[in-house]
Amino acid sequence: MITTHAEPRITADEFRHAFRSHPAGVAIVTADAGDGPVAMTVSSVASVSIDPPALVFSASALSSSTPTICKAETVVVHMLAADEVALAKLCARRGADRFGPDVEWDRLPTGEPYYPAATWLRCRVNQRVDANGSSLIVVEAIQAKGTSIDTNGEPKPLVYHNREWHVLSERSALPDATSPFYAVYGRVE
């Protein structure tokens, strides 16, 4: 007879604490499934594949934007630069008017709402996966705009770590003696 033992479970606070020490890039996802534009700030964007270009993000069950994002056929994923932190805060704030008269936004010729962020990807939704009430959204990038480069030509991505906003810069890079990620995994850039 095989007996199973219940695996110990960590608490929600332990889980939150673990992720507070894990930095994440900041993005905004916008969509309109026919009921008006919505936007949400996410720190869960990850590349899935390069060919076809696919990515994934999670949409919290607590966000009022999630039902629209889950119904939409296309979304726009904005990869934010450090100077766009005000936009990240706006789209993270509950009840905020994310498309009000004082907010700079527009629609793409294809109809999706977007912000004039430094970098964005227009994406076709390929798959939605329920994950404990939240949703994992897998999308294929079908259009791209820009890069997060400041006026000096240096990338300045916005990062969220330990409940604070940060900027990555050339000064935050490790010394050259550290192997680049692609070299560790045997890739050529």
Coordinates of N, CA and C in Angstrom, one line a residue:
M1 N 0.8 -1.2 0.0 CA 0.0 0.0 0.0 C 0.9 1.2 0.0
I2 N 0.6 2.1 -0.9 CA 1.3 3.4 -1.0 C 0.6 4.4 -0.2
T3 N 1.4 5.1 0.7 CA 0.8 6.1 1.5 C 1.3 7.5 1.0
T4 N 0.5 8.4 1.0 CA 0.9 9.8 0.6 C 0.9 10.7 1.8
H5 N 1.9 11.5 1.8 CA 2.0 12.5 2.9 C 1.7 13.8 2.3
A6 N 1.0 14.6 3.0 CA 0.7 15.9 2.6 C 1.9 16.7 2.6
E7 N 2.2 17.4 1.4 CA 3.3 18.3 1.3 C 3.1 19.5 2.2
P8 N 4.1 20.0 2.9 CA 3.9 21.2 3.7 C 3.7 22.3 2.7
R9 N 2.8 23.3 3.2 CA 2.5 24.4 2.4 C 3.1 25.7 3.0
I10 N 3.6 26.6 2.2 CA 4.1 27.8 2.7 C 2.9 28.8 2.9
T11 N 3.0 29.7 3.7 CA 2.0 30.7 3.9 C 2.0 31.8 2.8
A12 N 0.9 32.5 2.7 CA 0.9 33.6 1.7 C 2.0 34.6 2.0
D13 N 2.2 34.9 3.3 CA 3.3 35.9 3.7 C 4.7 35.4 3.3
E14 N 4.9 34.1 3.4 CA 6.2 33.5 3.1 C 6.4 33.6 1.5
F15 N 5.3 33.4 0.8 CA 5.4 33.5 -0.7 C 5.7 34.9 -1.1
R16 N 4.9 35.8 -0.5 CA 5.2 37.3 -0.8 C 6.6 37.7 -0.5
H17 N 7.1 37.2 0.6 CA 8.5 37.6 1.0 C 9.5 37.0 0.0
A18 N 9.3 35.8 -0.4 CA 10.2 35.2 -1.4 C 10.2 36.1 -2.7
F19 N 9.1 36.5 -3.2 CA 9.0 37.3 -4.4 C 9.4 38.7 -4.2
R20 N 9.5 39.2 -3.0 CA 10.0 40.6 -2.8 C 11.5 40.7 -3.1
S21 N 12.2 39.5 -3.0 CA 13.6 39.5 -3.2 C 13.9 39.2 -4.7
H22 N 12.8 39.0 -5.5 CA 13.0 38.7 -6.9 C 12.6 39.9 -7.8
P23 N 13.6 40.6 -8.4 CA 13.2 41.8 -9.2 C 12.5 41.4 -10.5
A24 N 11.7 42.3 -10.9 CA 10.9 42.0 -12.2 C 10.8 43.2 -13.0
G25 N 10.8 43.1 -14.3 CA 10.6 44.2 -15.2 C 9.1 44.6 -15.1
V26 N 8.9 45.8 -15.4 CA 7.5 46.4 -15.3 C 6.9 46.6 -16.7
A27 N 5.7 46.2 -16.9 CA 5.0 46.4 -18.1 C 3.6 46.8 -17.8
I28 N 2.9 47.4 -18.9 CA 1.5 47.7 -18.8 C 0.8 46.9 -19.9
V29 N -0.3 46.3 -19.7 CA -1.1 45.6 -20.7 C -2.4 46.4 -20.9
T30 N -2.7 46.7 -22.2 CA -3.9 47.4 -22.5 C -4.7 46.5 -23.5
A31 N -6.0 46.7 -23.4 CA -6.9 45.9 -24.3 C -8.3 46.6 -24.3
D32 N -9.1 46.2 -25.3 CA -10.4 46.6 -25.4 C -11.2 45.5 -26.1
A33 N -12.1 44.8 -25.4 CA -12.8 43.7 -26.0 C -14.2 44.2 -26.4
G34 N -14.4 45.5 -26.6 CA -15.7 46.1 -27.0 C -16.4 46.9 -26.0
D35 N -16.0 46.8 -24.7 CA -16.6 47.6 -23.7 C -15.9 48.8 -23.2
G36 N -14.8 49.2 -23.9 CA -14.0 50.3 -23.5 C -12.6 49.8 -23.1
P37 N -11.7 50.7 -23.1 CA -10.3 50.3 -22.9 C -10.0 50.1 -21.4
V38 N -9.1 49.1 -21.2 CA -8.6 48.8 -19.8 C -7.1 48.7 -19.9
A39 N -6.5 48.9 -18.7 CA -5.0 48.8 -18.6 C -4.7 48.2 -17.2
M40 N -3.6 47.5 -17.1 CA -3.1 47.0 -15.8 C -1.6 47.0 -15.9
T41 N -1.0 47.3 -14.7 CA 0.5 47.1 -14.6 C 0.8 45.7 -14.2
V42 N 1.8 45.1 -14.8 CA 2.2 43.7 -14.5 C 3.7 43.7 -14.4
S43 N 4.1 42.7 -13.5 CA 5.6 42.5 -13.4 C 5.8 41.0 -13.7
S44 N 5.0 40.4 -14.5 CA 5.1 39.0 -14.8 C 5.3 38.6 -16.2
V45 N 5.8 39.6 -17.0 CA 6.0 39.3 -18.4 C 7.3 38.5 -18.6
A46 N 7.2 37.5 -19.4 CA 8.3 36.6 -19.7 C 8.3 36.2 -21.1
S47 N 9.4 36.1 -21.7 CA 9.6 35.6 -23.1 C 9.3 34.1 -23.1
V48 N 8.6 33.6 -24.1 CA 8.3 32.2 -24.2 C 9.1 31.6 -25.4
S49 N 9.1 32.2 -26.5 CA 9.9 31.8 -27.7 C 10.2 33.0 -28.6
I50 N 11.2 32.8 -29.4 CA 11.6 33.8 -30.4 C 10.9 33.6 -31.7
D51 N 10.7 32.3 -32.1 CA 10.1 32.0 -33.4 C 9.1 30.9 -33.3
P52 N 7.8 31.3 -33.2 CA 7.2 32.6 -33.3 C 7.5 33.4 -32.0
P53 N 7.5 34.8 -32.1 CA 7.8 35.6 -31.0 C 6.6 35.5 -30.0
A54 N 6.8 34.9 -28.9 CA 5.7 34.7 -27.9 C 6.1 35.1 -26.5
L55 N 5.2 35.6 -25.8 CA 5.4 35.9 -24.4 C 4.2 35.5 -23.5
V56 N 4.4 35.6 -22.2 CA 3.3 35.3 -21.3 C 3.3 36.3 -20.2
F57 N 2.1 36.6 -19.6 CA 2.0 37.4 -18.5 C 0.8 36.9 -17.7
S58 N 0.7 37.2 -16.4 CA -0.4 36.8 -15.6 C -1.3 38.0 -15.3
A59 N -2.6 37.8 -15.3 CA -3.6 38.8 -15.0 C -4.3 38.4 -13.7
S60 N -4.1 39.2 -12.7 CA -4.6 38.9 -11.4 C -6.1 38.9 -11.3
A61 N -6.6 37.9 -10.6 CA -8.1 37.8 -10.4 C -8.6 39.0 -9.7
L62 N -7.8 39.8 -9.0 CA -8.2 40.9 -8.2 C -8.4 42.2 -9.1
S63 N -7.8 42.2 -10.3 CA -7.9 43.4 -11.1 C -9.2 43.5 -11.9
S64 N -9.8 44.7 -11.9 CA -11.0 44.9 -12.7 C -10.7 44.8 -14.2
S65 N -9.5 44.9 -14.6 CA -9.1 44.8 -16.0 C -9.0 43.4 -16.5
T66 N -8.9 42.5 -15.7 CA -8.7 41.1 -16.1 C -9.8 40.5 -16.9
P67 N -11.1 40.7 -16.6 CA -12.1 40.1 -17.5 C -12.0 40.6 -18.9
T68 N -11.7 41.9 -19.1 CA -11.6 42.4 -20.5 C -10.4 41.9 -21.2
I69 N -9.3 41.8 -20.5 CA -8.0 41.3 -21.1 C -8.2 39.8 -21.4
C70 N -9.0 39.1 -20.6 CA -9.2 37.7 -20.9 C -10.2 37.5 -22.1
K71 N -11.0 38.5 -22.4 CA -11.9 38.4 -23.6 C -11.3 38.9 -24.8
A72 N -10.3 39.7 -24.7 CA -9.7 40.4 -25.9 C -9.0 39.4 -26.8
E73 N -9.1 39.7 -28.1 CA -8.3 38.9 -29.1 C -6.9 39.4 -29.3
T74 N -6.7 40.7 -29.0 CA -5.4 41.3 -29.1 C -5.2 42.2 -27.8
V75 N -3.9 42.3 -27.5 CA -3.5 43.2 -26.4 C -2.3 44.0 -26.8
V76 N -1.9 45.0 -26.1 CA -0.7 45.7 -26.3 C 0.1 45.7 -25.0
V77 N 1.3 45.1 -25.0 CA 2.2 45.0 -23.9 C 3.2 46.1 -24.0
H78 N 3.2 47.0 -23.0 CA 4.2 48.1 -23.0 C 5.3 47.8 -22.0
M79 N 6.5 47.7 -22.5 CA 7.7 47.5 -21.7 C 8.2 48.9 -21.2
L80 N 8.1 49.1 -19.9 CA 8.3 50.5 -19.5 C 9.8 50.8 -19.2
A81 N 10.1 52.1 -19.5 CA 11.4 52.6 -19.1 C 11.2 53.4 -17.8
A82 N 12.3 53.6 -17.1 CA 12.3 54.3 -15.8 C 11.6 55.6 -15.8
D83 N 11.7 56.4 -16.9 CA 11.0 57.7 -16.9 C 9.5 57.5 -17.1
E84 N 9.0 56.3 -17.2 CA 7.5 56.0 -17.3 C 6.9 55.5 -16.1
V85 N 7.6 55.7 -14.9 CA 7.1 55.2 -13.7 C 5.7 55.8 -13.3
A86 N 5.4 57.0 -13.6 CA 4.1 57.6 -13.3 C 3.0 56.8 -14.0
L87 N 3.3 56.4 -15.2 CA 2.3 55.6 -15.9 C 2.1 54.2 -15.3
A88 N 3.2 53.6 -14.8 CA 3.1 52.3 -14.1 C 2.3 52.5 -12.9
K89 N 2.5 53.5 -12.1 CA 1.7 53.8 -10.9 C 0.3 54.0 -11.2
L90 N 0.0 54.8 -12.2 CA -1.4 55.1 -12.6 C -2.2 53.8 -12.9
C91 N -1.6 52.9 -13.7 CA -2.2 51.6 -14.1 C -2.2 50.6 -13.0
A92 N -1.5 50.8 -11.9 CA -1.5 49.9 -10.8 C -2.5 50.3 -9.7
R93 N -3.0 51.6 -9.8 CA -3.8 52.2 -8.8 C -5.3 51.7 -9.0
R94 N -5.9 51.2 -8.0 CA -7.3 50.7 -8.0 C -8.2 52.0 -8.2
G95 N -9.1 51.9 -9.2 CA -10.1 52.9 -9.4 C -9.6 54.1 -10.2
A96 N -8.3 54.1 -10.6 CA -7.8 55.3 -11.4 C -8.4 55.4 -12.7
D97 N -8.5 56.6 -13.2 CA -9.0 56.8 -14.6 C -7.8 56.7 -15.5
R98 N -7.5 55.5 -16.0 CA -6.3 55.3 -16.8 C -6.4 55.8 -18.2
F99 N -7.6 56.2 -18.7 CA -7.8 56.7 -20.0 C -8.5 58.1 -20.0
G100 N -8.3 58.8 -18.9 CA -9.0 60.1 -18.7 C -8.4 61.2 -19.6
P101 N -9.0 62.4 -19.5 CA -8.6 63.5 -20.4 C -7.1 64.0 -20.1
D102 N -6.6 63.7 -18.9 CA -5.3 64.1 -18.6 C -4.2 63.1 -18.9
V103 N -4.6 61.9 -19.4 CA -3.7 60.8 -19.7 C -3.4 60.8 -21.2
E104 N -2.1 60.7 -21.6 CA -1.8 60.6 -23.0 C -1.9 59.2 -23.4
W105 N -2.9 58.9 -24.3 CA -3.1 57.6 -24.9 C -3.8 57.8 -26.3
D106 N -3.8 56.7 -27.0 CA -4.5 56.7 -28.3 C -4.9 55.3 -28.7
R107 N -5.3 55.2 -29.9 CA -5.7 53.8 -30.4 C -4.8 53.6 -31.6
L108 N -4.3 52.3 -31.7 CA -3.6 51.9 -32.9 C -4.6 51.9 -34.1
P109 N -4.1 51.9 -35.3 CA -5.1 51.8 -36.5 C -5.9 50.6 -36.4
T110 N -5.5 49.5 -35.7 CA -6.2 48.3 -35.6 C -7.2 48.3 -34.4
G111 N -7.3 49.4 -33.6 CA -8.2 49.6 -32.6 C -7.8 49.5 -31.2
E112 N -6.7 48.9 -30.9 CA -6.2 48.6 -29.5 C -5.8 50.0 -28.9
P113 N -6.2 50.1 -27.6 CA -5.7 51.3 -26.9 C -4.2 51.1 -26.5
Y114 N -3.5 52.2 -26.6 CA -2.0 52.1 -26.2 C -1.6 53.5 -25.7
Y115 N -0.5 53.4 -24.9 CA 0.2 54.6 -24.4 C 1.5 54.8 -25.2
P116 N 1.9 56.0 -25.4 CA 3.1 56.2 -26.2 C 4.4 55.9 -25.4
A117 N 4.4 54.7 -24.9 CA 5.6 54.2 -24.1 C 6.7 54.0 -25.1
A118 N 7.9 53.9 -24.5 CA 9.1 53.8 -25.3 C 9.1 52.5 -26.1
T119 N 8.6 51.4 -25.6 CA 8.6 50.1 -26.2 C 7.2 49.5 -26.0
W120 N 6.6 49.0 -27.1 CA 5.4 48.2 -26.9 C 5.3 47.1 -28.0
L121 N 4.6 46.1 -27.7 CA 4.3 45.0 -28.6 C 2.8 44.8 -28.7
R122 N 2.3 44.8 -29.9 CA 0.9 44.4 -30.2 C 0.9 42.9 -30.3
C123 N 0.0 42.3 -29.6 CA 0.0 40.8 -29.5 C -1.3 40.2 -29.8
R124 N -1.3 39.0 -30.4 CA -2.5 38.2 -30.6 C -2.6 37.2 -29.5
V125 N -3.7 37.1 -28.8 CA -3.8 36.1 -27.7 C -4.0 34.7 -28.3
N126 N -3.1 33.8 -27.8 CA -3.1 32.5 -28.3 C -3.7 31.5 -27.3
Q127 N -3.5 31.8 -26.0 CA -4.0 30.8 -25.0 C -4.2 31.6 -23.7
R128 N -5.3 31.1 -23.0 CA -5.5 31.6 -21.6 C -5.6 30.4 -20.7
V129 N -4.9 30.4 -19.6 CA -4.8 29.3 -18.7 C -5.3 29.8 -17.3
D130 N -6.3 29.2 -16.7 CA -6.7 29.5 -15.4 C -5.7 29.0 -14.4
A131 N -5.2 29.8 -13.5 CA -4.2 29.4 -12.5 C -4.7 30.0 -11.1
N132 N -5.4 29.1 -10.4 CA -5.9 29.5 -9.1 C -6.7 30.8 -9.1
G133 N -7.5 31.0 -10.1 CA -8.4 32.2 -10.2 C -7.8 33.3 -11.0
S134 N -6.5 33.4 -11.1 CA -5.8 34.3 -12.0 C -5.7 33.7 -13.4
S135 N -5.2 34.4 -14.3 CA -5.1 33.9 -15.7 C -3.7 34.1 -16.2
L136 N -3.1 33.1 -16.8 CA -1.9 33.2 -17.6 C -2.3 33.4 -19.0
I137 N -1.8 34.5 -19.6 CA -2.2 34.8 -21.0 C -0.9 34.6 -21.9
V138 N -1.0 33.8 -22.8 CA 0.1 33.5 -23.8 C -0.3 34.2 -25.0
V139 N 0.6 35.1 -25.5 CA 0.4 35.9 -26.7 C 1.5 35.8 -27.7
E140 N 1.2 36.0 -29.0 CA 2.2 36.1 -30.0 C 2.4 37.5 -30.4
A141 N 3.6 38.1 -30.4 CA 3.9 39.4 -30.8 C 3.7 39.5 -32.3
I142 N 2.9 40.5 -32.8 CA 2.6 40.7 -34.2 C 3.1 42.0 -34.7
Q143 N 3.4 42.9 -33.8 CA 3.9 44.3 -34.2 C 4.7 44.8 -33.0
A144 N 5.8 45.5 -33.3 CA 6.6 46.1 -32.3 C 6.9 47.5 -32.6
K145 N 7.1 48.3 -31.5 CA 7.5 49.7 -31.6 C 8.6 50.0 -30.6
G146 N 9.7 50.6 -31.0 CA 10.6 51.3 -30.1 C 11.5 50.4 -29.3
T147 N 12.3 51.1 -28.5 CA 13.2 50.5 -27.5 C 13.3 51.4 -26.3
S148 N 13.6 50.9 -25.2 CA 13.7 51.7 -24.0 C 15.1 52.3 -23.9
I149 N 15.4 53.3 -24.7 CA 16.7 53.9 -24.7 C 16.5 55.4 -24.3
D150 N 17.4 55.9 -23.4 CA 17.3 57.3 -23.0 C 18.1 58.1 -24.0
T151 N 18.1 59.4 -23.7 CA 18.7 60.4 -24.7 C 20.2 60.1 -24.9
N152 N 20.9 59.4 -23.9 CA 22.3 59.1 -24.0 C 22.5 57.8 -24.7
G153 N 21.5 57.1 -25.1 CA 21.6 55.8 -25.8 C 21.7 54.7 -24.9
E154 N 21.5 54.9 -23.6 CA 21.6 53.8 -22.6 C 20.2 53.2 -22.2
P155 N 20.0 51.9 -22.3 CA 18.7 51.4 -21.8 C 18.5 51.7 -20.4
K156 N 17.2 52.1 -20.1 CA 16.9 52.4 -18.7 C 15.5 51.7 -18.3
P157 N 15.5 50.4 -18.2 CA 14.3 49.7 -17.9 C 13.8 49.9 -16.5
L158 N 12.5 50.0 -16.3 CA 11.9 50.1 -15.0 C 11.8 48.7 -14.4
V159 N 12.2 48.6 -13.1 CA 12.2 47.3 -12.4 C 11.5 47.5 -11.1
Y160 N 10.7 46.5 -10.7 CA 10.1 46.5 -9.4 C 10.7 45.4 -8.5
H161 N 11.2 45.9 -7.3 CA 11.9 45.0 -6.3 C 11.6 45.4 -4.9
N162 N 11.1 44.5 -4.1 CA 10.9 44.7 -2.7 C 9.9 45.9 -2.5
R163 N 8.9 45.9 -3.3 CA 7.8 46.9 -3.2 C 8.3 48.4 -3.5
E164 N 9.4 48.5 -4.3 CA 9.9 49.8 -4.7 C 10.2 49.7 -6.2
W165 N 10.2 50.9 -6.8 CA 10.5 51.1 -8.2 C 12.0 51.3 -8.3
H166 N 12.7 50.7 -9.3 CA 14.1 50.9 -9.5 C 14.4 51.1 -11.0
V167 N 15.6 51.5 -11.3 CA 16.0 51.6 -12.7 C 17.3 50.8 -12.9
L168 N 17.4 50.0 -14.0 CA 18.6 49.3 -14.3 C 19.4 50.2 -15.2
S169 N 20.7 50.3 -15.0 CA 21.5 51.1 -15.8 C 22.9 50.4 -16.0
E170 N 23.7 51.1 -16.8 CA 25.0 50.5 -17.0 C 25.8 50.3 -15.7
R171 N 25.6 51.2 -14.8 CA 26.3 51.1 -13.5 C 25.8 49.9 -12.6
S172 N 24.6 49.4 -12.9 CA 24.2 48.3 -12.1 C 24.6 46.9 -12.7
A173 N 25.3 46.9 -13.8 CA 25.8 45.7 -14.5 C 27.0 45.1 -13.7
L174 N 27.0 43.8 -13.6 CA 28.2 43.1 -13.0 C 29.4 43.3 -13.8
P175 N 30.6 43.1 -13.2 CA 31.9 43.2 -14.0 C 31.9 42.3 -15.2
D176 N 32.7 42.7 -16.2 CA 32.8 41.9 -17.4 C 33.2 40.4 -17.2
A177 N 33.8 40.1 -16.1 CA 34.3 38.7 -15.8 C 33.1 37.8 -15.7
T178 N 31.9 38.3 -15.5 CA 30.7 37.5 -15.4 C 30.2 37.1 -16.7
S179 N 30.0 35.8 -16.9 CA 29.5 35.3 -18.2 C 28.1 35.8 -18.5
P180 N 27.9 36.3 -19.8 CA 26.5 36.7 -20.1 C 25.6 35.5 -20.1
F181 N 24.3 35.7 -19.9 CA 23.3 34.7 -19.8 C 23.3 33.8 -21.0
Y182 N 23.4 34.4 -22.2 CA 23.3 33.6 -23.4 C 24.5 32.6 -23.5
A183 N 25.7 33.0 -23.0 CA 26.9 32.2 -23.1 C 26.8 31.0 -22.1
V184 N 26.2 31.2 -21.0 CA 26.0 30.2 -20.0 C 25.2 29.0 -20.6
Y185 N 24.2 29.4 -21.4 CA 23.3 28.4 -22.0 C 23.7 28.0 -23.4
G186 N 24.9 28.3 -23.8 CA 25.4 27.9 -25.1 C 24.8 28.5 -26.3
R187 N 24.3 29.7 -26.1 CA 23.7 30.4 -27.3 C 24.7 31.5 -27.8
V188 N 24.5 31.8 -29.0 CA 25.2 32.9 -29.6 C 24.3 34.1 -29.7
E189 N 24.5 35.0 -28.8 CA 23.6 36.2 -28.7 C 22.3 35.9 -29.2

